[in-house]
Amino acid sequence: MRILLHRADGKTEPWIKDFAKFLPEAEIEIWHAGEKCQACDYAVVWSPPEAMLAELATVKAIFVTGAGVDALLKFGDALPAHIPIIRLEDAGMGVQMAEYVTHAVLRYFRRFDEYEAQARAGKWAPLPQYHKEDFAVGVLGMGVLGTRVLEALAPFGFPLRGWSRTDKSMPGVQTFTGADGLDTFLRGSRVLVCMLPLTPETSNIIDRTNMCKLPQGAYIVNVARGAHIAEPDLLTLIKSGHIAAATLDVLRNEPLPAQHPFWQEPRITITPHISALTLRRESVQQIAANIRKAEAGEAIAGAVDRTLGY
């Protein structure tokens, strides 16, 4: 079999070596702009360019080296509907995401963000402690990664809440569903963690209207996609004090432009899209196992429902 590989960073050699180890029967074809590729059975990509569509339209399946697939679905009907798109289900991202979100939640609960500001100002002043019963953490999106984050937060004793498009249940987590449940979910979440896939329905879901439903002094942590947040609304509500602070690992424009006002707002913490980096070896192992299942005619986990966007 032949696999068409594309890496935006150009670092294909380590991927080739891992495929040689975990799927030695496969030949790897590297996609280069302007060059004709040999016919391939499968494609392994992340955020492929539009110029690659002709090759992607002829494979048996497209494997995405990440959990989000919005960069592929934006091409719409240019990718034939019969070609499965398979996303990574975890491949080491879950524990990273859990570490990141847990750190952000504990930082706000223990008021370390405020102590950091005081230290820079040379100020020594103990602050009143928050009570855990008043510090409910709400996770928007209860997929594989959202569930992993809720599991990681459970031992700390925070009231946990989860929202999803369809009914979900999880021990120790108060769950909410659909548009009707979103309002109640938001009103009771002191920390809002966004882990949703980006779809037309979830774009700008964290806008002024929904942020105003959060309790006064709420916190926001976004590790999903920048387009989930209406950025001007967030800035306004932080300046008003309704939103106490935000930790953003994803932004609408990445890298975040130097002139963006978020850089000048000390209550917004920015990281460069590092909450869950793709672990190459784990990813190749998962993709190799799924390709073998596909060749054997077996069902593959992680298949994307294009009508839902994830």
Short mmCIF file of N, CA, C and O in Angstrom, two decimals, residues 136-140 142 150 158-163 172-176 181 183-190:
data_model
loop_
_atom_site.label_atom_id
_atom_site.label_comp_id
_atom_site.label_asym_id
_atom_site.label_seq_id
_atom_site.Cartn_x
_atom_site.Cartn_y
_atom_site.Cartn_z
N ALA A 136 -17.42 25.82 40.85
CA ALA A 136 -17.80 24.75 39.92
C ALA A 136 -17.07 24.91 38.60
O ALA A 136 -16.95 26.02 38.06
N VAL A 137 -16.59 23.80 38.07
CA VAL A 137 -15.89 23.79 36.78
C VAL A 137 -16.81 23.15 35.74
O VAL A 137 -17.25 22.01 35.91
N GLY A 138 -17.10 23.89 34.69
CA GLY A 138 -17.96 23.39 33.62
C GLY A 138 -17.17 23.16 32.35
O GLY A 138 -16.47 24.07 31.88
N VAL A 139 -17.24 21.96 31.81
CA VAL A 139 -16.52 21.60 30.59
C VAL A 139 -17.50 21.55 29.43
O VAL A 139 -18.44 20.74 29.43
N LEU A 140 -17.29 22.41 28.46
CA LEU A 140 -18.08 22.43 27.23
C LEU A 140 -17.51 21.38 26.28
O LEU A 140 -16.41 21.56 25.75
N MET A 142 -17.99 16.93 25.90
CA MET A 142 -17.68 15.72 26.68
C MET A 142 -17.27 14.57 25.76
O MET A 142 -17.72 13.44 25.91
N LEU A 150 -12.29 15.99 32.81
CA LEU A 150 -13.17 15.86 33.97
C LEU A 150 -12.66 14.79 34.93
O LEU A 150 -12.71 14.96 36.14
N PHE A 158 -13.79 19.72 43.22
CA PHE A 158 -14.62 20.79 42.67
C PHE A 158 -15.96 20.21 42.21
O PHE A 158 -16.01 19.08 41.71
N PRO A 159 -17.05 20.97 42.32
CA PRO A 159 -18.28 20.54 41.64
C PRO A 159 -18.02 20.52 40.14
O PRO A 159 -17.52 21.51 39.58
N LEU A 160 -18.31 19.42 39.48
CA LEU A 160 -18.01 19.27 38.06
C LEU A 160 -19.29 19.23 37.24
O LEU A 160 -20.27 18.60 37.62
N ARG A 161 -19.26 19.92 36.11
CA ARG A 161 -20.41 20.01 35.21
C ARG A 161 -19.92 19.76 33.79
O ARG A 161 -18.79 20.14 33.43
N GLY A 162 -20.74 19.13 33.01
CA GLY A 162 -20.39 18.88 31.62
C GLY A 162 -21.55 19.16 30.70
O GLY A 162 -22.70 18.86 31.04
N TRP A 163 -21.27 19.75 29.55
CA TRP A 163 -22.30 20.01 28.55
C TRP A 163 -21.93 19.32 27.25
O TRP A 163 -20.76 19.33 26.83
N GLY A 172 -20.18 11.47 39.14
CA GLY A 172 -19.63 12.65 39.80
C GLY A 172 -19.71 13.92 39.00
O GLY A 172 -19.20 14.96 39.44
N VAL A 173 -20.35 13.88 37.83
CA VAL A 173 -20.44 15.06 36.97
C VAL A 173 -21.91 15.35 36.70
O VAL A 173 -22.67 14.47 36.28
N GLN A 174 -22.32 16.58 36.92
CA GLN A 174 -23.68 17.01 36.59
C GLN A 174 -23.69 17.35 35.11
O GLN A 174 -22.93 18.21 34.65
N THR A 175 -24.51 16.67 34.34
CA THR A 175 -24.47 16.83 32.89
C THR A 175 -25.68 17.59 32.36
O THR A 175 -26.77 17.53 32.92
N PHE A 176 -25.44 18.30 31.25
CA PHE A 176 -26.47 19.11 30.59
C PHE A 176 -26.38 18.85 29.10
O PHE A 176 -25.31 18.55 28.57
N GLY A 181 -30.23 22.99 27.81
CA GLY A 181 -29.39 22.80 28.98
C GLY A 181 -28.22 23.77 29.07
O GLY A 181 -27.61 23.92 30.14
N ASP A 183 -28.03 27.08 28.95
CA ASP A 183 -28.23 28.24 29.81
C ASP A 183 -27.99 27.88 31.28
O ASP A 183 -27.24 28.57 31.99
N THR A 184 -28.58 26.78 31.74
CA THR A 184 -28.40 26.36 33.12
C THR A 184 -26.95 25.98 33.39
O THR A 184 -26.40 26.28 34.46
N PHE A 185 -26.34 25.30 32.43
CA PHE A 185 -24.93 24.92 32.56
C PHE A 185 -24.04 26.14 32.77
O PHE A 185 -23.19 26.17 33.67
N LEU A 186 -24.25 27.17 31.96
CA LEU A 186 -23.41 28.36 32.05
C LEU A 186 -23.62 29.10 33.37
O LEU A 186 -22.66 29.55 34.00
N ARG A 187 -24.86 29.22 33.79
CA ARG A 187 -25.16 30.00 34.99
C ARG A 187 -24.54 29.39 36.26
O ARG A 187 -24.32 30.10 37.24
N GLY A 188 -24.21 28.12 36.22
CA GLY A 188 -23.64 27.49 37.41
C GLY A 188 -22.16 27.19 37.32
O GLY A 188 -21.62 26.54 38.21
N SER A 189 -21.49 27.66 36.25
CA SER A 189 -20.07 27.32 36.04
C SER A 189 -19.18 28.51 36.37
O SER A 189 -19.17 29.52 35.65
N ARG A 190 -18.41 28.40 37.46
CA ARG A 190 -17.48 29.47 37.83
C ARG A 190 -16.26 29.49 36.90
O ARG A 190 -15.69 30.54 36.62
#
